[in-house]
mmCIF file of C-alpha atoms in Angstrom:
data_model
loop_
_atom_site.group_PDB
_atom_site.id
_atom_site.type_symbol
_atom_site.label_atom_id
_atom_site.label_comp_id
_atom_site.label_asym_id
_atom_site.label_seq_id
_atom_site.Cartn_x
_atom_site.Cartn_y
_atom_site.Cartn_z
ATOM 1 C CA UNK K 230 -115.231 -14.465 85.037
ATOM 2 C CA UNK K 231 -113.896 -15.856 81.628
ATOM 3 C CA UNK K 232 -110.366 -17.326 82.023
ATOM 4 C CA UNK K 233 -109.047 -14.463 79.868
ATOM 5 C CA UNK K 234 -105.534 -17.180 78.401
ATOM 6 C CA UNK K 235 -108.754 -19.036 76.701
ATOM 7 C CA UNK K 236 -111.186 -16.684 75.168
ATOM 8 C CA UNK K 237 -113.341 -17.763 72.688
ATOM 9 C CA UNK K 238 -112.840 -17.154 69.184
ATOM 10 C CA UNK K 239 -115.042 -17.682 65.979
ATOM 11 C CA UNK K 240 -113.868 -19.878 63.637
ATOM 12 C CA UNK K 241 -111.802 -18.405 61.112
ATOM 13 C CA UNK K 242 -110.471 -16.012 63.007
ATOM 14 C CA UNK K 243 -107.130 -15.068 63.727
ATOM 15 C CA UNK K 244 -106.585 -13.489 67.483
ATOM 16 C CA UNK K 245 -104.517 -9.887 67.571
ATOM 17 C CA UNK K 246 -101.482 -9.611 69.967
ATOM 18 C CA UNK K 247 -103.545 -10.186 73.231
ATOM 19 C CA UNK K 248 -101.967 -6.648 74.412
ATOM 20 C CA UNK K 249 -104.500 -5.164 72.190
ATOM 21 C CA UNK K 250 -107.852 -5.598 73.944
ATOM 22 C CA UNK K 251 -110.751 -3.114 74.175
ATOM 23 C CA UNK K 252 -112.692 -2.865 77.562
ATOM 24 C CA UNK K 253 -115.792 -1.559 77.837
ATOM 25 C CA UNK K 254 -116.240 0.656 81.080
ATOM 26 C CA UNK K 255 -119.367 0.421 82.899
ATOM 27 C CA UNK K 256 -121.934 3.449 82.088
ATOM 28 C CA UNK K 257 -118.752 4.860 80.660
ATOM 29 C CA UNK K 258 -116.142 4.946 77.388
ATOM 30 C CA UNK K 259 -114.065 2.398 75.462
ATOM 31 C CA UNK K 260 -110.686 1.734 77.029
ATOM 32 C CA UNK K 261 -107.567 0.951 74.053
ATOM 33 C CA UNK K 262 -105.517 -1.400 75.553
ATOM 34 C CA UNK K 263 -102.295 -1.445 73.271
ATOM 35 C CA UNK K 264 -102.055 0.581 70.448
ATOM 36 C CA UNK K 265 -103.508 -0.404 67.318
ATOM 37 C CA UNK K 266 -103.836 2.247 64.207
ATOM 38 C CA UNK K 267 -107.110 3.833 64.258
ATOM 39 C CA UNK K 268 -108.353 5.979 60.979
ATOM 40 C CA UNK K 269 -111.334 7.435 59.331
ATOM 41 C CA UNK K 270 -112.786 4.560 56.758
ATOM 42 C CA UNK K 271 -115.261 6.344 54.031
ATOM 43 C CA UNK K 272 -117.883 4.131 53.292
ATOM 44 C CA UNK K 273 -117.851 4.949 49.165
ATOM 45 C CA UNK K 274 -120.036 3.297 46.305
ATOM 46 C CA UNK K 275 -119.832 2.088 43.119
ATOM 47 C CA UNK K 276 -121.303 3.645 39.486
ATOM 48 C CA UNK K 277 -124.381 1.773 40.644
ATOM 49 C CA UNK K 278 -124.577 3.760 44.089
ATOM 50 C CA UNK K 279 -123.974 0.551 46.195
ATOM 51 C CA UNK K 280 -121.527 0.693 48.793
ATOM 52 C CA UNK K 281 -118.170 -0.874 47.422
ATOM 53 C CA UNK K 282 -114.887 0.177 49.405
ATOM 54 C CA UNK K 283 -113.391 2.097 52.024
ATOM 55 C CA UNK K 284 -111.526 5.570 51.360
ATOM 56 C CA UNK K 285 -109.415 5.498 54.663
ATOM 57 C CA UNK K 286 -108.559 9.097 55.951
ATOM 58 C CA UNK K 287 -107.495 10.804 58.729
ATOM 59 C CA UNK K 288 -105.549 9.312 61.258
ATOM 60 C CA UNK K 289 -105.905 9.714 65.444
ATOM 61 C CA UNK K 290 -103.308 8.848 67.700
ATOM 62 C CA UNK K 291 -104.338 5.781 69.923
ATOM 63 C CA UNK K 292 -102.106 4.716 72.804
ATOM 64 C CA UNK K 293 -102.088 2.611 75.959
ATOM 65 C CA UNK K 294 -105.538 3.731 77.606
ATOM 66 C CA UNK K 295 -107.045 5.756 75.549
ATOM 67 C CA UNK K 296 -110.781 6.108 76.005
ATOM 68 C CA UNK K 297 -113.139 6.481 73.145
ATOM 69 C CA UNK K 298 -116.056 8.202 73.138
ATOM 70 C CA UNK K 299 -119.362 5.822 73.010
ATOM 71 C CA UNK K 300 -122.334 7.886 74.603
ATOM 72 C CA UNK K 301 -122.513 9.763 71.143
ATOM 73 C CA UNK K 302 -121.994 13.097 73.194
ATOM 74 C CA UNK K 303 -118.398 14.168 73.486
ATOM 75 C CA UNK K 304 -117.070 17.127 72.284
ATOM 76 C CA UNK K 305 -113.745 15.942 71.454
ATOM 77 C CA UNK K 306 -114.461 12.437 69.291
ATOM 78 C CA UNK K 307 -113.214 10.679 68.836
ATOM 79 C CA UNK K 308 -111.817 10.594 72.466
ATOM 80 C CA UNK K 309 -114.216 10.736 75.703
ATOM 81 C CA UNK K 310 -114.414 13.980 77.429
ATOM 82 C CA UNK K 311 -116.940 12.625 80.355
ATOM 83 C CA UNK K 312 -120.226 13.812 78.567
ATOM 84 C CA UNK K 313 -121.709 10.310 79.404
ATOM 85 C CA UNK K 314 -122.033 11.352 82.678
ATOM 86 C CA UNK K 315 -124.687 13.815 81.941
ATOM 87 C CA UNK K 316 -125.957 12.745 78.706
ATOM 88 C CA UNK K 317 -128.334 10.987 80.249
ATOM 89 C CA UNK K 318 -127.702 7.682 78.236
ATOM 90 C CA UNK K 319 -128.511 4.481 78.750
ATOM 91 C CA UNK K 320 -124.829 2.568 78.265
ATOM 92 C CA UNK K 321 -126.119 -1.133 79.265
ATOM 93 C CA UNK K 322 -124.512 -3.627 77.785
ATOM 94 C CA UNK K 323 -127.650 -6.388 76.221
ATOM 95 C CA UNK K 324 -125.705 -7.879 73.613
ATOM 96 C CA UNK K 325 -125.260 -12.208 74.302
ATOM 97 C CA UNK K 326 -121.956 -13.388 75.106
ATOM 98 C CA UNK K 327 -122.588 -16.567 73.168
ATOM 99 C CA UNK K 328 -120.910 -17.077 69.803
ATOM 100 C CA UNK K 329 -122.342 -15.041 66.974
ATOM 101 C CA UNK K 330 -123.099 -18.648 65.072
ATOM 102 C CA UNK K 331 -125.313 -19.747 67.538
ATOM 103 C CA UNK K 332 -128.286 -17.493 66.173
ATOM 104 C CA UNK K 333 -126.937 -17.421 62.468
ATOM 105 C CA UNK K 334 -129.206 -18.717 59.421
ATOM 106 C CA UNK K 335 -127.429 -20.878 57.097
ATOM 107 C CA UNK K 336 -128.319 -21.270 53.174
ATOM 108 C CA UNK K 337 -126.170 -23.380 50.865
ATOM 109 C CA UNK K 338 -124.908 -22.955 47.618
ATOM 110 C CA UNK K 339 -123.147 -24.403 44.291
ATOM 111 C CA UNK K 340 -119.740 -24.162 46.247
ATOM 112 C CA UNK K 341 -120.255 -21.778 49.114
ATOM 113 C CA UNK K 342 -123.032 -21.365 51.811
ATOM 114 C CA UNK K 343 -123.605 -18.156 54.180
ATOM 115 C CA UNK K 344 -124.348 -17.635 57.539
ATOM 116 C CA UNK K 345 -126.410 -14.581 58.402
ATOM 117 C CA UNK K 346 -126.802 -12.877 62.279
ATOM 118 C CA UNK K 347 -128.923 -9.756 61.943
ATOM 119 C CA UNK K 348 -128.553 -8.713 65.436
ATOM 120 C CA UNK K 349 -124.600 -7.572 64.134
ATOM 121 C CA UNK K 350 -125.654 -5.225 60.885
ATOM 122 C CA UNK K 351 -123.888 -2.086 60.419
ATOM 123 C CA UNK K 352 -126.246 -0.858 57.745
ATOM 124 C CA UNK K 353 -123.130 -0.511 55.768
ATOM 125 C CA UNK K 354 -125.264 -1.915 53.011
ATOM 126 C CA UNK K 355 -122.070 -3.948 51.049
ATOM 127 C CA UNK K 356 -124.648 -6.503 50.778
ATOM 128 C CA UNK K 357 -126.490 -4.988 48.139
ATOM 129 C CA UNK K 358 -123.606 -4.987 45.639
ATOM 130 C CA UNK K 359 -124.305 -7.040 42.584
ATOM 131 C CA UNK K 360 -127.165 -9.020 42.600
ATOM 132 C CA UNK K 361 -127.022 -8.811 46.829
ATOM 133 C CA UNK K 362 -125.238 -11.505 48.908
ATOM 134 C CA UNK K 363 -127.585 -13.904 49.226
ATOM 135 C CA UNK K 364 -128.120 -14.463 45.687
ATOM 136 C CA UNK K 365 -124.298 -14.425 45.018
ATOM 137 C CA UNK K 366 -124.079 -17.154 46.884
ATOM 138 C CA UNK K 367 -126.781 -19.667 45.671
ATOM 139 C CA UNK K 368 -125.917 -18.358 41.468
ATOM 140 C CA UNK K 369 -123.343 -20.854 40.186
ATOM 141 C CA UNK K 370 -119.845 -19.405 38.490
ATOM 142 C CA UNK K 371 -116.617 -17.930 39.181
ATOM 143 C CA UNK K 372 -118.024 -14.043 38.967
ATOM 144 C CA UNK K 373 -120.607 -14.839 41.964
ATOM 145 C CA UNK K 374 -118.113 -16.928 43.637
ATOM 146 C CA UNK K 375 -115.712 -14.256 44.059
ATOM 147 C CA UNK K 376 -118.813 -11.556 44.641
ATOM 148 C CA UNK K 377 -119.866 -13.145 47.727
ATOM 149 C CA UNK K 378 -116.702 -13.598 49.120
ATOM 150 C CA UNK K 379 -116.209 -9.761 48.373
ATOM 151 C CA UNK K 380 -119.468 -8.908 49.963
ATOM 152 C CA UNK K 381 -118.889 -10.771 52.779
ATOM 153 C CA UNK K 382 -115.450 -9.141 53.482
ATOM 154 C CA UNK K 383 -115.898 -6.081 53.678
ATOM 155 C CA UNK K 384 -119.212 -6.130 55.500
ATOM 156 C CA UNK K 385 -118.369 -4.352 58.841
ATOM 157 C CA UNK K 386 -120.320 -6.059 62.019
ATOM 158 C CA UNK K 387 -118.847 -9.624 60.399
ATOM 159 C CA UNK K 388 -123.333 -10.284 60.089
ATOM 160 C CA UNK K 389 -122.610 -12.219 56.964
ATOM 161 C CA UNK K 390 -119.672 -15.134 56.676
ATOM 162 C CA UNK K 391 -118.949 -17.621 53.561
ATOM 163 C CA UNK K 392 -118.270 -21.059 54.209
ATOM 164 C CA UNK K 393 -116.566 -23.437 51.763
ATOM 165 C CA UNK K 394 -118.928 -26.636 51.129
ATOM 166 C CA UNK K 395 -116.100 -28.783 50.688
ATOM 167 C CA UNK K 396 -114.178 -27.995 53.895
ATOM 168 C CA UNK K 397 -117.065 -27.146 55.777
ATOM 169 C CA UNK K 398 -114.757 -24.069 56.892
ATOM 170 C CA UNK K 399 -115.159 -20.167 56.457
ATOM 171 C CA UNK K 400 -113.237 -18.463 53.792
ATOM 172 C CA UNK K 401 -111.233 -15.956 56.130
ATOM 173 C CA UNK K 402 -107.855 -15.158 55.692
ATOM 174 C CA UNK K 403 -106.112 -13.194 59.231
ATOM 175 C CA UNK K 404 -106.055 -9.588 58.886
ATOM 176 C CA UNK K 405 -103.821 -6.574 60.936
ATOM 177 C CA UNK K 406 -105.771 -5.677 63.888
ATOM 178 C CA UNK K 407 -106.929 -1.872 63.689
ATOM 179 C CA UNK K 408 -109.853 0.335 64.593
ATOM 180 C CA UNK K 409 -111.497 2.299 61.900
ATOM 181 C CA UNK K 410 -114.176 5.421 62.498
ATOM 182 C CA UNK K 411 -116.726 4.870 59.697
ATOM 183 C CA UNK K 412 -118.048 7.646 57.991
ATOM 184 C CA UNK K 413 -121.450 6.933 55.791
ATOM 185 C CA UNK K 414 -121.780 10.157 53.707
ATOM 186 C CA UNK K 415 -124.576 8.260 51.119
ATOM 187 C CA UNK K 416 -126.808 8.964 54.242
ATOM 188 C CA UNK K 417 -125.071 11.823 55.784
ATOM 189 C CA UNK K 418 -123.931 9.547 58.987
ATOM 190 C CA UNK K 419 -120.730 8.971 61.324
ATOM 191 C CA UNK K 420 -121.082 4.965 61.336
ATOM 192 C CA UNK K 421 -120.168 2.363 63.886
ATOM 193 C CA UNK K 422 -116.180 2.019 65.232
ATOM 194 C CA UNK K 423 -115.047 -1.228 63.767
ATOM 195 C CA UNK K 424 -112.280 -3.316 64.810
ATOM 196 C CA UNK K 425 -110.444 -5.460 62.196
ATOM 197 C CA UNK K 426 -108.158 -8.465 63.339
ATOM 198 C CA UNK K 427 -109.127 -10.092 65.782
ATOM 199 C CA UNK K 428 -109.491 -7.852 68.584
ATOM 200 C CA UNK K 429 -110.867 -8.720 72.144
ATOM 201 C CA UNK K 430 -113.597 -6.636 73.508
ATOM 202 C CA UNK K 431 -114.071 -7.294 77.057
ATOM 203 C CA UNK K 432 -117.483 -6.916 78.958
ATOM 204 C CA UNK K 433 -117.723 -4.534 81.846
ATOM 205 C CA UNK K 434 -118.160 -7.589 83.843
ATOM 206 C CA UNK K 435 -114.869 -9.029 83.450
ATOM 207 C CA UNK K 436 -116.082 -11.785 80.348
ATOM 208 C CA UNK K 437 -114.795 -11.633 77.259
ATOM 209 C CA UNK K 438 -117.316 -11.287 73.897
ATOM 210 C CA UNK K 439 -116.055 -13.834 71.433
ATOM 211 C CA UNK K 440 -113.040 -12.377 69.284
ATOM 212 C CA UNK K 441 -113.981 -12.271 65.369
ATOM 213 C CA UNK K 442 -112.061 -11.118 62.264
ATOM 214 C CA UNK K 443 -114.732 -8.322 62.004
ATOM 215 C CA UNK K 444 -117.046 -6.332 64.595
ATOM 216 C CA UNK K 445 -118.532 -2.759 64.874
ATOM 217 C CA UNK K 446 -119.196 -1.135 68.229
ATOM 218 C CA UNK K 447 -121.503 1.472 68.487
ATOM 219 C CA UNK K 448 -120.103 5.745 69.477
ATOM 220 C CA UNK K 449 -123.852 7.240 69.185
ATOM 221 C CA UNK K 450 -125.408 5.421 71.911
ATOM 222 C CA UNK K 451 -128.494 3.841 70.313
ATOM 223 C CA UNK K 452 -127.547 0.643 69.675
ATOM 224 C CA UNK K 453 -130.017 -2.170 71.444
ATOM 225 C CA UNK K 454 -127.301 -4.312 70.939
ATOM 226 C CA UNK K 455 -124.275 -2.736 72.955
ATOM 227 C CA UNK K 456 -121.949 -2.706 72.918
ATOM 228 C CA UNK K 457 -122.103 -3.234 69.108
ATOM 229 C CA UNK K 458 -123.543 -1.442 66.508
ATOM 230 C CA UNK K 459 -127.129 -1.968 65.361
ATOM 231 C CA UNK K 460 -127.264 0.610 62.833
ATOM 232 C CA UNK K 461 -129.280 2.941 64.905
ATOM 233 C CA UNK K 462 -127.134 6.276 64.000
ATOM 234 C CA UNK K 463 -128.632 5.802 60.597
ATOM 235 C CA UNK K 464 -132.142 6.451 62.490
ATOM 236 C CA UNK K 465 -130.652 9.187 64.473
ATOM 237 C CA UNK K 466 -128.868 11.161 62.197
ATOM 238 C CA UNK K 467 -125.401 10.377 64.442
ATOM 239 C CA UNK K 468 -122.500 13.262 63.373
ATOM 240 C CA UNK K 469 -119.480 12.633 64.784
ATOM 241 C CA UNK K 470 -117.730 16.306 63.260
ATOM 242 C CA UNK K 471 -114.494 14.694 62.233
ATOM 243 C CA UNK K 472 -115.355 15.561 58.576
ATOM 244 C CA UNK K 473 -117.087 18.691 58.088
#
């Protein structure tokens, strides 16, 4: 069992108040340790129909132990109402616990080079803004400079990082920790849950996955990659009902 005082976190990062944690219960529901902010986040594009922001919306109340639906069947998301326990679905975890660099792909640029782990896309689709991320990076000037950095940022799963070729260190900056229930209406989905700042997600078995600025967990129960989000509720169609 990880030695919970020392858990591993990506470089860049910025740990949360260790009281705010989320556990993943075996065959069963997120538990909130602490009690981060936790909102609706609209995915919303641009005049050129690429994703670009987040709208937030409306807010849920999140306390001490609250458990979060992530079978994809609850009739009262975003809370658990014990629908995984006759869904009939298959909450393994399978994703690694080693850090999310160790099967990244690097290219380099003018000033800035990426790193890029599929296995943590969102298919929030950010990084097809402007001329897409990985040519932002290798085009030289200001205007792609700050792109990539953009693109990067607001990508949910934390997939795609810039690094700064001089320092050799990723351009982060430490964010609030809160958890945000992504809504996709460009293709009519409910999205991943994404936790911002830092946040610890511990393992059903006690270990700790390493603790990033960004990650997305998946609430529709596809995922091959749980607990975090693949982008499989595009492919299914996921709805959580939370706006209309």
């Amino acid at each position: 069992m990880s030695d919970f005082s020392k858990p591993r976190i990506q470089v860049g990062t910025t740990q949360s108040d260790p009281s705010i944690s989320i556990e993943v219960l075996a065959n069963g529901p997120y538990k909130v340790h602490g009690a981060p902010p936790m909102r609706i986040q609209t995915i919303t594009p641009n005049e050129t129909h690429n994703s670009w922001s987040f709208t937030p919306g409306e807010e849920f109340e999140v306390k001490d132990g609250t458990l979060l639906c992530r079978c994809g069947h609850s009739r009262n998301k975003p809370y658990c109402d014990g629908s995984h326990r006759t869904a009939g679905v298959d909450l393994t975890e399978t994703a690694s616990m080693a850090p999310m660099l160790n099967e990244a792909t690097e290219m380099d640029g003018p000033k800035y080079s990426l790193t890029d782990n599929e296995k943590f896309c969102a298919f929030a689709r950010f990084c097809d803004a402007g001329d897409r991320f990985w040519n932002e990076v290798m085009e030289p000037g200001e205007q792609h400079e700050k792109m990539a950095v953009r693109i990067a940022h607001h990508c949910p799963g934390g997939r795609l990082m810039v690094w700064d070729q001089q320092t050799r260190q990723p351009v982060e900056t430490p964010e609030p920790a809160e958890l945000a229930l992504l809504e996709d209406p460009a293709l009519g989905v409910s999205a991943a849950l994404q936790l911002r700042g830092g946040i610890r997600v511990q393992s059903a078995s006690g270990d700790s996955y390493e603790i990033r600025n960004r990650q997305t967990l998946c609430r529709c129960g596809a995922s091959s990659n749980k607990p975090f989000c693949d982008g499989s509720h595009a492919s299914i169609k996921f709805k959580d009902g939370l706006t209309g």
